[in-house]
Amino acid sequence: MVRFILIRLLQSVIALVGIAMLIFILVRVSGDPALMLATATSTTEDIQQIRVNLGLDKSIPEQFWIFVSDVLKGDLGESLFKKKPVTGMIGAALPNSLKLIIPSWGIAMLGALLLGVLGATRRDGLLDNGVKFVAILGQALPGFWVAIVAVYFFSVRWQLLPTSSMGGIDHYVLPVFTLAFFLLPGMMRLVRSSMMDILDSEYIMLARIKGLPERIIIWKHALRNALIAPLTVAGMLFAMMITGAVVIETVFSWPGIGWILVEGVLARDFPLVQAITIMVAVLVLGINLLVDITYAYIDPRIRYQQT
Amino acid sequence: MQEKDSDSEITTNPVVSNLSRRTRILRKLTFIVPVTVLSLIILMAIFADLAWLGFPDVRLSPYDPVKMSLPDRLTPPFWAEGGSTEHILGTDKMGRDILSRLIFGARISISVSLLVIAITAAVGTILGILGGYLGGRTEAFLMRITDISMAFPPILVAMLLCVSMGPSFVTVVLAISLLGWAPYARLIRGEALRIREEDFIAQARIIGTSPLRTMVRHIFPNIINPLIIVMTLQIGLLIITEATLSFLGVGIPPPAPSWGNMVNDGRNLVDTAWWISTFPGVAIALVVMSGNFFGDWLRDKLDPRLRQL
């Protein structure tokens, strides 16, 4: 097991270097970041000065080396427009994002489990069709549009809730629920299909033959195994969550990571965008690593097969 | 191929015949309606104007989608108070005709999606077959990259590219494609793994077929069905991704109409001019739903094993 974890850890580090290289290349695709910082009045000397400040006058391998060593030191540079270290900006925005993501996540997960299980046990019944309909609708309606429509009805028309920004508990209702609605359909479909597979399996049949009450079979025996399903797509769910947070924070002017990211992109603040991307990359690799280790722990076959 | 088709018929037919009349009609409808909607949208995208045939003045849309007309600004749709049939779906804050922008927006959404599907399906299929057929280190390495790519939010790559290259059609296609091959690679690799164990592959190997030829001539034809299913199911996802990017200002740059940036145009005007954001939102939902229904239908028809997709 230790050997397995070490190998996986090494692979993750290699992957991280690969991603860093990719980010480095992507940011420099256009050739010269100095040109996009230059204003209409910049002279050639100004541009040269920007280039020196950013270290762009050095050779590409040298630039990459500086970039990697800075990242390893935790120095992700300074925002070009706010003139503050980006790590500080991210640190200030992260708690706001978490305050939004965690409750949404909880609501979506609970809803997905409840609806997914009910849908699977009453296959093709009225409730199941309702659940399927919500899933279809939820996957087809763009999250940003749903959020805008919700703002229109709840804030503008009925004046029940504030339209945007952070504040008291009432400021949380719209963003949290729209984000949950964004996350719910995918999770629900997953729980429903894995529940359906499990309910057809032999050990559930055995539990039925044993005469266990249906309630215990479904909510204890089957659900416990169906809960593993979201683990297989933990990575995908994470990607969805980031996308959702970016969109919802933008619509509600919520001062989290997603919001500063969009602001950063519109201002072409590449150190900031680069830093957030690297942070997400580290999280992605971390999640993958955790999922792999959990799996290897649950299923020893994986451990031996892949080392 | 031949054998596989008859196989899936055997598994689906008894099921179908057991269903009630109502369900059967419903099932037919879930095919007819989406296909009609998708065909109409694609025709709309193609014939939005005929500039590409050399007739710049022949247009399906009533107006030029980027032509501003400030006196007509914020005209509501024709059935609402103050609306006129001159602008059936109304105008935006710069007096541009919403219907015309929707029609031209279809062209952008459809062409981004089709381009991305072509690129990602090709890359994903090649990597998937290589991984599944060759196995070993190649497979382990490819699957690692696939896992990471699937967990990486495409929106971030798009933003990164947008910062360096600036928003454009090419940036959007490139950004979505950069990670979009992963679902294909994962599925195709699984299929290739399964097919690799079949007798006809062993027979091909015995008569000395080269690995490359085996992959192209023997594995590839057998993965066409799942490939087509994923390609169709991707339509909806891609339309939403493009719209989201354009909405955030990192997709198709204005004034070119994209359904996403149209929703953004009307974002701060929902209380006074609801129609600006509403119609493009409905258009997105309609196409995505049609794409998903069509994909589901195709999957049930071609390969019911893939229900998990």
Coordinates of C-alpha atoms in Angstrom, one line a residue:
Chain A
M1 CA 0.0 0.0 0.0
V2 CA 2.8 2.4 0.9
R3 CA 4.5 1.5 -2.4
F4 CA 1.3 2.2 -4.2
I5 CA 0.8 5.6 -2.6
L6 CA 4.4 6.6 -3.3
I7 CA 4.1 5.7 -7.0
R8 CA 0.9 7.6 -7.3
L9 CA 2.4 10.6 -5.5
L10 CA 5.4 10.6 -7.8
Q11 CA 3.0 10.4 -10.8
S12 CA 1.0 13.3 -9.5
V13 CA 4.2 15.4 -9.1
I14 CA 5.2 14.6 -12.7
A15 CA 1.7 15.5 -13.9
L16 CA 1.9 18.8 -12.0
V17 CA 5.2 19.7 -13.7
G18 CA 3.5 18.8 -17.0
I19 CA 0.5 21.0 -16.2
A20 CA 2.8 23.8 -15.1
M21 CA 4.6 23.5 -18.5
L22 CA 1.3 23.6 -20.3
I23 CA 0.1 26.6 -18.4
F24 CA 3.4 28.3 -19.1
I25 CA 3.0 27.6 -22.8
L26 CA -0.7 28.6 -22.9
V27 CA 0.0 32.0 -21.3
R28 CA 2.7 32.7 -23.9
V29 CA 0.9 31.4 -26.9
S30 CA 0.3 34.9 -28.1
G31 CA 4.0 35.5 -28.1
D32 CA 4.4 38.6 -26.0
P33 CA 2.5 39.3 -22.8
A34 CA 4.2 42.7 -22.7
L35 CA 2.3 43.8 -25.7
M36 CA -1.0 43.3 -24.2
L37 CA 0.0 45.3 -21.1
A38 CA 1.1 48.1 -23.2
T39 CA -1.4 51.0 -23.6
A40 CA -1.9 53.0 -26.8
T41 CA 0.5 55.6 -25.5
S42 CA 3.4 53.2 -24.6
T43 CA 6.6 53.8 -26.4
T44 CA 9.0 51.0 -27.5
E45 CA 11.1 51.7 -24.4
D46 CA 8.0 51.4 -22.1
I47 CA 7.3 48.0 -23.7
Q48 CA 10.9 47.0 -23.2
Q49 CA 10.7 48.0 -19.6
I50 CA 7.6 45.9 -19.1
R51 CA 9.4 43.0 -20.7
V52 CA 12.4 43.4 -18.3
N53 CA 10.0 43.7 -15.3
L54 CA 8.3 40.5 -16.2
G55 CA 11.6 38.8 -17.0
L56 CA 10.5 38.3 -20.6
D57 CA 13.9 39.3 -21.9
K58 CA 15.4 36.1 -20.7
S59 CA 15.5 32.8 -22.7
I60 CA 12.4 30.5 -22.6
P61 CA 14.0 27.7 -20.6
E62 CA 15.3 30.3 -18.1
Q63 CA 11.8 31.8 -17.9
F64 CA 10.4 28.4 -17.3
W65 CA 12.9 27.6 -14.6
I66 CA 12.1 30.9 -12.8
F67 CA 8.4 30.3 -13.1
V68 CA 8.7 26.7 -11.7
S69 CA 10.9 27.7 -8.8
D70 CA 8.6 30.7 -7.9
V71 CA 5.6 28.4 -7.9
L72 CA 7.4 25.9 -5.7
K73 CA 8.3 28.7 -3.3
G74 CA 4.6 29.6 -3.2
D75 CA 5.3 32.9 -4.9
L76 CA 2.7 33.2 -7.7
G77 CA 3.5 36.8 -8.6
E78 CA 1.7 40.0 -8.3
S79 CA -1.5 41.0 -9.9
L80 CA -0.9 43.3 -12.8
F81 CA -3.8 45.5 -12.1
K82 CA -4.4 45.4 -8.3
K83 CA -0.6 45.4 -7.7
K84 CA -1.1 43.0 -4.8
P85 CA 0.4 39.5 -4.4
V86 CA -2.0 37.1 -6.0
T87 CA -1.7 34.6 -3.2
G88 CA -3.2 37.2 -0.9
M89 CA -6.0 37.9 -3.2
I90 CA -6.9 34.2 -3.6
G91 CA -6.6 33.8 0.2
A92 CA -9.1 36.6 0.7
A93 CA -11.6 35.2 -1.9
L94 CA -11.4 31.5 -1.1
P95 CA -13.5 31.6 2.2
N96 CA -16.3 33.5 0.3
S97 CA -16.3 30.8 -2.3
L98 CA -16.4 28.0 0.3
K99 CA -19.3 29.7 2.1
L100 CA -21.2 29.4 -1.2
I101 CA -20.0 26.0 -2.4
I102 CA -20.3 24.0 0.8
P103 CA -24.0 24.6 1.5
S104 CA -24.9 24.2 -2.2
W105 CA -22.9 21.0 -2.3
G106 CA -24.8 19.7 0.8
I107 CA -28.2 20.6 -0.6
A108 CA -27.4 19.1 -4.0
M109 CA -26.0 15.9 -2.5
L110 CA -29.0 15.4 -0.3
G111 CA -31.4 16.1 -3.1
A112 CA -29.5 13.8 -5.4
L113 CA -29.6 10.9 -3.0
L114 CA -33.2 11.3 -2.1
L115 CA -34.5 11.8 -5.6
G116 CA -32.1 9.3 -7.1
V117 CA -33.1 6.6 -4.7
L118 CA -36.8 7.3 -5.0
G119 CA -36.5 7.4 -8.8
A120 CA -34.6 4.1 -8.9
T121 CA -37.0 2.3 -6.6
R122 CA -40.2 3.5 -8.3
R123 CA -38.8 2.9 -11.8
D124 CA -40.9 4.5 -14.5
G125 CA -43.5 5.5 -12.0
L126 CA -44.9 9.0 -11.8
L127 CA -42.1 10.1 -9.3
D128 CA -39.4 8.6 -11.4
N129 CA -40.6 10.4 -14.5
G130 CA -40.8 13.6 -12.5
V131 CA -37.2 13.1 -11.4
K132 CA -36.1 12.3 -14.9
F133 CA -37.8 15.5 -16.2
V134 CA -36.0 17.6 -13.6
A135 CA -32.7 16.0 -14.6
I136 CA -33.4 16.7 -18.3
L137 CA -34.4 20.3 -17.6
G138 CA -31.5 20.9 -15.2
Q139 CA -29.0 19.6 -17.8
A140 CA -30.5 21.6 -20.6
L141 CA -31.0 25.0 -18.9
P142 CA -27.7 27.0 -18.8
G143 CA -26.8 27.8 -15.2
F144 CA -26.2 31.5 -15.8
W145 CA -29.7 31.8 -17.4
V146 CA -31.4 30.0 -14.5
A147 CA -29.7 32.4 -12.1
I148 CA -30.8 35.5 -14.0
V149 CA -34.4 34.2 -14.2
A150 CA -34.3 33.5 -10.5
V151 CA -33.1 37.1 -9.8
Y152 CA -35.8 38.5 -12.0
F153 CA -38.6 36.7 -10.1
F154 CA -37.4 36.6 -6.6
S155 CA -35.6 40.0 -6.4
V156 CA -37.0 42.2 -9.1
R157 CA -40.6 41.1 -9.4
W158 CA -41.5 39.9 -5.9
Q159 CA -38.7 41.7 -4.1
L160 CA -38.2 38.9 -1.6
L161 CA -34.4 38.5 -1.8
P162 CA -31.5 40.8 -2.5
T163 CA -30.1 40.7 -6.1
S164 CA -26.4 40.4 -5.5
S165 CA -23.3 40.7 -3.3
M166 CA -22.6 39.2 0.1
G167 CA -24.4 40.1 3.3
G168 CA -26.9 38.5 5.7
I169 CA -28.4 35.1 5.4
D170 CA -30.9 36.3 2.8
H171 CA -28.0 37.1 0.5
Y172 CA -27.2 33.4 0.4
V173 CA -30.5 32.0 -0.6
L174 CA -30.4 32.7 -4.4
P175 CA -26.8 31.9 -5.1
V176 CA -26.8 28.7 -2.9
F177 CA -29.9 27.3 -4.5
T178 CA -29.1 28.2 -8.1
L179 CA -25.7 26.6 -7.6
A180 CA -27.3 23.5 -6.1
F181 CA -29.7 23.3 -9.0
F182 CA -26.7 23.4 -11.3
L183 CA -25.0 20.5 -9.5
L184 CA -28.1 18.4 -8.8
P185 CA -29.0 16.8 -12.2
G186 CA -25.7 15.2 -12.9
M187 CA -25.4 13.8 -9.4
M188 CA -29.0 12.6 -9.4
R189 CA -28.6 10.7 -12.7
L190 CA -25.6 9.0 -11.3
V191 CA -27.2 7.9 -8.0
R192 CA -30.3 6.7 -9.9
S193 CA -28.4 4.6 -12.4
S194 CA -26.0 3.1 -9.8
M195 CA -29.0 2.4 -7.5
M196 CA -30.7 0.6 -10.3
D197 CA -27.7 -1.6 -11.0
I198 CA -27.3 -2.4 -7.3
L199 CA -31.0 -3.2 -6.8
D200 CA -30.7 -5.8 -9.6
S201 CA -27.7 -7.5 -8.0
E202 CA -27.6 -10.8 -6.3
Y203 CA -26.9 -9.7 -2.7
I204 CA -30.0 -7.5 -2.8
M205 CA -32.0 -10.5 -4.0
L206 CA -30.5 -12.4 -1.1
A207 CA -31.6 -9.7 1.4
R208 CA -35.1 -9.9 -0.1
I209 CA -35.1 -13.7 0.2
K210 CA -34.0 -13.3 3.8
G211 CA -37.1 -11.3 4.3
L212 CA -35.6 -8.0 5.3
P213 CA -37.9 -5.0 5.1
E214 CA -37.7 -3.1 1.8
R215 CA -36.9 0.0 3.7
I216 CA -33.7 -1.4 5.2
I217 CA -32.7 -3.1 1.9
I218 CA -32.9 0.2 0.1
W219 CA -31.7 2.8 2.6
K220 CA -29.1 0.7 4.2
H221 CA -27.7 -2.1 2.0
A222 CA -28.2 -0.6 -1.4
L223 CA -27.6 3.0 -0.7
R224 CA -24.3 2.3 1.1
N225 CA -23.0 0.8 -2.1
A226 CA -24.6 3.4 -4.3
L227 CA -22.6 6.0 -2.4
I228 CA -19.4 4.7 -3.9
A229 CA -20.6 5.8 -7.4
P230 CA -20.1 9.5 -6.9
L231 CA -16.5 8.7 -5.9
T232 CA -15.8 7.4 -9.4
V233 CA -16.7 10.7 -10.9
A234 CA -15.4 12.9 -8.0
G235 CA -13.0 14.6 -10.5
M236 CA -15.8 15.4 -12.9
L237 CA -18.0 16.7 -10.1
F238 CA -15.2 18.9 -9.0
A239 CA -14.8 20.4 -12.5
M240 CA -18.6 21.0 -12.5
M241 CA -18.4 22.7 -9.2
I242 CA -15.7 25.1 -10.3
T243 CA -17.6 26.0 -13.4
G244 CA -20.8 26.5 -11.4
A245 CA -19.0 28.7 -8.9
V246 CA -17.5 30.9 -11.5
V247 CA -20.9 31.4 -13.2
I248 CA -22.9 31.9 -10.1
E249 CA -20.4 34.2 -8.5
T250 CA -20.3 36.3 -11.6
V251 CA -24.1 36.6 -11.8
F252 CA -24.4 37.5 -8.1
S253 CA -21.2 39.6 -7.8
W254 CA -20.1 37.3 -5.1
P255 CA -16.5 38.2 -4.1
G256 CA -15.1 34.7 -4.4
I257 CA -12.5 33.0 -6.5
G258 CA -14.7 32.7 -9.6
W259 CA -15.5 36.4 -9.5
I260 CA -11.9 37.6 -9.2
L261 CA -11.1 35.1 -11.9
V262 CA -13.6 36.6 -14.3
E263 CA -12.4 40.1 -13.4
G264 CA -8.9 39.0 -13.9
V265 CA -9.6 37.6 -17.3
L266 CA -11.4 40.7 -18.5
A267 CA -8.5 42.9 -17.2
R268 CA -6.1 40.4 -18.8
D269 CA -4.3 40.0 -15.5
F270 CA -2.4 36.9 -16.4
P271 CA -0.5 36.3 -13.1
L272 CA -3.8 36.1 -11.3
V273 CA -5.5 33.8 -13.9
Q274 CA -2.3 31.7 -14.0
A275 CA -2.2 31.4 -10.2
I276 CA -5.8 30.3 -9.9
T277 CA -5.3 27.7 -12.6
I278 CA -2.3 26.3 -10.8
M279 CA -4.3 26.2 -7.6
V280 CA -7.1 24.3 -9.3
A281 CA -4.6 22.0 -10.9
V282 CA -3.1 21.1 -7.6
L283 CA -6.6 20.4 -6.2
V284 CA -7.5 18.3 -9.2
L285 CA -4.4 16.2 -8.8
G286 CA -5.0 15.9 -5.0
I287 CA -8.6 14.7 -5.6
N288 CA -7.5 12.2 -8.1
L289 CA -4.8 10.9 -5.8
L290 CA -7.3 10.6 -2.9
V291 CA -9.8 8.8 -5.0
D292 CA -7.1 6.4 -6.2
I293 CA -5.9 5.7 -2.7
T294 CA -9.5 5.2 -1.4
Y295 CA -10.1 2.8 -4.2
A296 CA -6.9 0.8 -3.6
Y297 CA -7.9 0.7 0.0
I298 CA -11.4 -0.6 -0.8
D299 CA -10.3 -3.0 -3.6
P300 CA -6.9 -4.6 -3.1
R301 CA -6.8 -5.9 -6.7
I302 CA -6.1 -2.3 -7.9
R303 CA -3.1 -2.1 -5.7
Y304 CA -1.4 -5.1 -7.1
Q305 CA -2.4 -4.6 -10.7
Q306 CA -1.1 -1.1 -11.1
T307 CA 2.2 -1.1 -9.2
Chain B
M1 CA -20.6 -5.0 -37.7
Q2 CA -23.3 -7.2 -39.2
E3 CA -23.3 -9.5 -36.3
K4 CA -23.4 -6.8 -33.7
D5 CA -26.4 -5.1 -35.2
S6 CA -28.5 -8.2 -35.1
D7 CA -27.3 -8.7 -31.6
S8 CA -28.7 -5.4 -30.3
E9 CA -32.0 -6.1 -32.1
I10 CA -32.4 -9.3 -30.2
T11 CA -31.9 -7.5 -26.9
T12 CA -34.1 -4.5 -27.6
N13 CA -37.0 -5.9 -29.5
P14 CA -38.7 -8.0 -26.9
V15 CA -38.5 -5.1 -24.5
V16 CA -40.1 -2.8 -27.0
S17 CA -42.9 -5.1 -27.8
N18 CA -43.8 -5.4 -24.1
L19 CA -44.3 -1.7 -23.7
S20 CA -47.7 -0.1 -23.8
R21 CA -48.9 1.8 -26.8
R22 CA -48.5 5.1 -25.0
T23 CA -44.9 4.5 -24.1
R24 CA -44.2 3.5 -27.7
I25 CA -45.7 6.7 -29.1
L26 CA -43.7 8.7 -26.5
R27 CA -40.6 7.0 -27.6
K28 CA -41.2 7.8 -31.2
L29 CA -41.8 11.4 -30.2
T30 CA -38.5 11.6 -28.3
F31 CA -37.0 10.9 -31.7
I32 CA -39.1 12.9 -34.1
V33 CA -39.3 16.2 -32.1
P34 CA -35.5 16.5 -31.3
V35 CA -34.5 15.6 -34.8
T36 CA -36.9 18.2 -36.3
V37 CA -35.6 20.9 -33.9
L38 CA -32.0 20.1 -34.6
S39 CA -32.6 20.0 -38.4
L40 CA -34.4 23.3 -38.3
I41 CA -31.6 24.9 -36.3
I42 CA -28.9 23.6 -38.5
L43 CA -30.8 24.8 -41.6
M44 CA -31.2 28.1 -39.9
A45 CA -27.5 28.2 -39.3
I46 CA -26.6 27.3 -42.8
F47 CA -29.1 29.7 -44.5
A48 CA -28.8 32.6 -42.1
D49 CA -27.3 34.4 -45.0
L50 CA -25.9 33.2 -48.3
A51 CA -22.7 35.3 -48.2
W52 CA -20.7 32.0 -48.3
L53 CA -22.3 31.3 -51.7
G54 CA -21.6 34.8 -53.0
F55 CA -25.0 36.3 -52.3
P56 CA -24.4 38.7 -49.4
D57 CA -27.9 40.2 -49.8
V58 CA -29.9 37.0 -49.6
R59 CA -30.7 36.5 -45.9
L60 CA -33.1 34.3 -43.9
S61 CA -32.9 36.7 -41.0
P62 CA -35.1 39.8 -41.3
Y63 CA -32.3 42.1 -40.4
D64 CA -28.5 42.4 -40.3
P65 CA -27.6 40.9 -36.8
V66 CA -25.1 43.6 -36.0
K67 CA -26.8 46.6 -37.4
M68 CA -27.7 49.1 -34.7
S69 CA -30.7 51.3 -34.9
L70 CA -31.0 53.4 -31.8
P71 CA -34.5 54.8 -32.4
D72 CA -35.8 51.2 -32.3
R73 CA -33.9 50.3 -29.1
L74 CA -35.6 48.0 -26.5
T75 CA -38.7 47.3 -28.6
P76 CA -40.6 44.5 -27.0
P77 CA -41.7 41.4 -28.9
F78 CA -44.8 41.9 -31.2
W79 CA -47.4 40.5 -28.8
A80 CA -46.3 42.6 -25.9
E81 CA -47.4 46.2 -25.3
G82 CA -45.5 48.6 -27.5
G83 CA -44.2 45.8 -29.8
S84 CA -44.5 45.7 -33.5
T85 CA -44.3 42.9 -36.1
E86 CA -41.3 44.7 -37.6
H87 CA -39.2 43.1 -34.8
I88 CA -41.0 39.9 -34.0
L89 CA -38.9 39.1 -30.9
G90 CA -38.1 42.7 -30.2
T91 CA -34.7 44.5 -30.1
D92 CA -31.8 44.9 -27.6
K93 CA -30.4 48.0 -26.1
M94 CA -28.7 49.0 -29.3
G95 CA -31.7 48.4 -31.4
R96 CA -30.5 45.2 -33.0
D97 CA -33.1 42.7 -34.0
I98 CA -33.2 39.8 -31.6
L99 CA -34.6 37.2 -34.0
S100 CA -31.8 38.0 -36.5
R101 CA -29.2 37.7 -33.8
L102 CA -30.7 34.4 -32.7
I103 CA -30.5 33.0 -36.2
F104 CA -26.9 34.1 -36.6
G105 CA -26.1 32.9 -33.1
A106 CA -27.2 29.4 -34.2
R107 CA -24.5 29.5 -36.8
I108 CA -21.9 30.2 -34.1
S109 CA -23.1 27.7 -31.6
I110 CA -23.5 24.9 -34.3
S111 CA -20.1 25.6 -35.9
V112 CA -18.2 25.7 -32.6
S113 CA -19.9 22.4 -31.6
L114 CA -19.3 20.6 -34.8
L115 CA -15.7 21.7 -35.1
V116 CA -14.9 20.7 -31.5
I117 CA -16.7 17.4 -32.0
A118 CA -14.6 16.7 -35.1
I119 CA -11.3 17.5 -33.4
T120 CA -12.0 15.8 -30.0
A121 CA -13.6 12.7 -31.5
A122 CA -10.6 12.2 -33.8
V123 CA -8.0 12.8 -31.0
G124 CA -9.9 10.8 -28.4
T125 CA -10.5 7.9 -30.7
I126 CA -6.8 7.6 -31.7
L127 CA -5.6 7.8 -28.1
G128 CA -8.3 5.5 -26.9
I129 CA -7.6 2.8 -29.4
L130 CA -3.8 3.1 -28.8
G131 CA -4.3 2.8 -25.1
G132 CA -6.8 0.0 -25.2
Y133 CA -5.0 -2.1 -27.8
L134 CA -1.4 -1.6 -26.8
G135 CA -2.0 -1.8 -23.0
G136 CA 0.9 -1.6 -20.6
R137 CA 2.7 1.6 -19.9
T138 CA 1.2 3.4 -22.8
E139 CA -2.3 2.7 -21.5
A140 CA -1.4 3.6 -17.9
F141 CA 0.1 6.9 -19.0
L142 CA -2.8 7.8 -21.4
M143 CA -5.4 7.0 -18.7
R144 CA -3.6 9.2 -16.2
I145 CA -3.8 12.1 -18.6
T146 CA -7.4 11.3 -19.4
D147 CA -8.4 11.3 -15.7
I148 CA -6.7 14.7 -15.1
S149 CA -8.2 16.2 -18.2
M150 CA -11.7 15.1 -17.2
A151 CA -11.3 16.7 -13.8
F152 CA -9.9 19.9 -15.1
P153 CA -12.6 22.6 -15.7
P154 CA -12.6 23.5 -19.4
I155 CA -13.7 27.0 -18.4
L156 CA -10.3 27.6 -16.8
V157 CA -8.3 26.6 -19.9
A158 CA -10.6 28.9 -21.9
M159 CA -9.8 31.8 -19.5
L160 CA -6.1 31.1 -19.6
L161 CA -6.1 31.1 -23.4
C162 CA -8.4 34.1 -23.5
V163 CA -5.9 36.1 -21.4
S164 CA -3.1 35.3 -23.7
M165 CA -4.7 35.2 -27.1
G166 CA -7.8 37.4 -26.5
P167 CA -11.3 36.2 -27.1
S168 CA -12.0 34.8 -30.5
F169 CA -13.7 31.9 -32.3
V170 CA -10.4 30.1 -32.6
T171 CA -9.7 30.6 -28.9
V172 CA -13.1 29.0 -28.0
V173 CA -12.6 26.0 -30.2
L174 CA -9.1 25.4 -29.1
A175 CA -9.9 25.9 -25.4
I176 CA -12.8 23.4 -25.4
S177 CA -11.0 20.9 -27.5
L178 CA -7.9 20.9 -25.4
L179 CA -9.6 18.9 -22.7
G180 CA -12.7 17.7 -24.6
W181 CA -11.0 14.6 -26.1
A182 CA -10.9 12.9 -22.7
P183 CA -14.4 11.3 -22.5
Y184 CA -13.9 9.8 -26.0
A185 CA -10.5 8.4 -25.0
R186 CA -11.9 6.8 -21.8
L187 CA -14.9 5.2 -23.5
I188 CA -13.0 4.0 -26.7
R189 CA -10.2 2.6 -24.6
G190 CA -12.7 0.5 -22.7
E191 CA -14.3 -0.7 -25.9
A192 CA -10.9 -1.4 -27.5
L193 CA -9.9 -3.5 -24.4
R194 CA -13.0 -5.6 -24.8
I195 CA -12.6 -6.1 -28.6
R196 CA -9.0 -6.9 -28.2
E197 CA -9.9 -10.1 -26.5
E198 CA -12.3 -11.2 -29.4
D199 CA -11.3 -14.2 -31.6
F200 CA -11.2 -12.2 -34.8
I201 CA -8.4 -10.0 -33.4
A202 CA -6.4 -13.1 -32.5
Q203 CA -7.0 -14.5 -35.9
A204 CA -5.8 -11.3 -37.5
R205 CA -2.7 -11.4 -35.4
I206 CA -2.1 -15.0 -36.5
I207 CA -2.2 -14.2 -40.2
G208 CA 0.4 -11.5 -39.5
T209 CA -1.7 -8.3 -39.6
S210 CA 0.4 -5.4 -38.3
P211 CA -0.8 -3.7 -35.1
L212 CA -1.5 -0.5 -37.0
R213 CA -3.7 -2.3 -39.5
T214 CA -5.4 -4.3 -36.8
M215 CA -6.3 -1.0 -35.0
V216 CA -7.5 0.7 -38.2
R217 CA -9.3 -2.1 -39.9
H218 CA -10.5 -4.4 -37.1
I219 CA -10.8 -2.4 -33.9
F220 CA -12.0 0.9 -35.3
P221 CA -15.1 -0.4 -37.3
N222 CA -16.3 -2.0 -34.1
I223 CA -16.3 1.1 -32.0
I224 CA -18.2 3.3 -34.4
N225 CA -21.5 2.9 -32.6
P226 CA -20.3 4.1 -29.2
L227 CA -18.3 6.8 -30.9
I228 CA -21.4 8.1 -32.7
I229 CA -23.4 8.0 -29.5
V230 CA -20.9 10.0 -27.5
M231 CA -20.6 12.5 -30.3
T232 CA -24.3 13.1 -30.3
L233 CA -24.5 13.3 -26.5
Q234 CA -21.7 15.9 -26.6
I235 CA -23.7 18.4 -28.7
G236 CA -25.7 19.7 -25.7
L237 CA -22.7 19.9 -23.5
L238 CA -20.7 21.8 -26.0
I239 CA -23.5 24.3 -26.8
I240 CA -23.8 25.0 -23.0
T241 CA -20.0 25.4 -22.6
E242 CA -19.7 27.8 -25.6
A243 CA -22.7 29.8 -24.2
T244 CA -21.2 29.9 -20.7
L245 CA -17.8 31.1 -22.0
S246 CA -19.5 33.8 -24.2
F247 CA -21.7 34.8 -21.3
L248 CA -18.6 35.3 -19.1
G249 CA -17.0 37.4 -21.8
V250 CA -14.3 34.9 -22.7
G251 CA -16.1 33.3 -25.7
I252 CA -17.3 34.8 -28.9
P253 CA -16.5 38.5 -28.7
P254 CA -19.2 41.1 -29.3
P255 CA -20.7 42.4 -31.6
A256 CA -20.9 39.0 -33.2
P257 CA -24.1 37.4 -31.8
S258 CA -23.7 34.2 -29.7
W259 CA -26.5 32.9 -27.6
G260 CA -24.3 33.2 -24.5
N261 CA -23.3 36.8 -25.0
M262 CA -26.9 37.7 -25.9
V263 CA -28.0 36.5 -22.5
N264 CA -25.2 38.7 -21.0
D265 CA -26.4 41.7 -23.0
G266 CA -29.8 41.6 -21.3
R267 CA -28.5 40.6 -17.9
N268 CA -28.9 44.1 -16.3
L269 CA -32.1 44.8 -18.1
V270 CA -34.2 41.8 -17.0
D271 CA -36.6 44.1 -15.1
T272 CA -37.3 46.4 -18.1
A273 CA -36.5 44.3 -21.1
W274 CA -36.9 40.6 -20.2
W275 CA -36.9 39.5 -23.9
I276 CA -33.2 40.1 -24.5
S277 CA -32.0 37.4 -22.1
T278 CA -35.1 35.1 -22.3
F279 CA -35.1 34.1 -26.0
P280 CA -31.4 33.1 -26.3
G281 CA -31.8 31.1 -23.0
V282 CA -34.8 29.3 -24.4
A283 CA -32.9 28.6 -27.7
I284 CA -30.0 27.1 -25.7
A285 CA -32.3 24.9 -23.7
L286 CA -34.2 23.8 -26.7
V287 CA -31.1 22.7 -28.7
V288 CA -29.4 21.1 -25.7
M289 CA -32.5 19.1 -24.8
S290 CA -32.9 18.0 -28.4
G291 CA -29.3 16.9 -28.6
N292 CA -29.6 15.0 -25.3
F293 CA -32.9 13.3 -26.3
F294 CA -31.5 12.4 -29.7
G295 CA -28.3 11.0 -28.1
D296 CA -30.4 8.9 -25.7
W297 CA -32.6 7.6 -28.5
L298 CA -29.5 6.7 -30.6
R299 CA -27.9 5.0 -27.6
D300 CA -31.0 2.9 -26.9
K301 CA -31.1 2.0 -30.6
L302 CA -27.5 1.3 -31.3
D303 CA -26.0 0.2 -28.0
P304 CA -28.2 -0.1 -24.9
R305 CA -25.2 -1.3 -22.9
L306 CA -24.0 2.2 -22.7
R307 CA -26.9 3.4 -20.5
Q308 CA -24.5 4.9 -18.0
L309 CA -23.3 7.5 -20.4

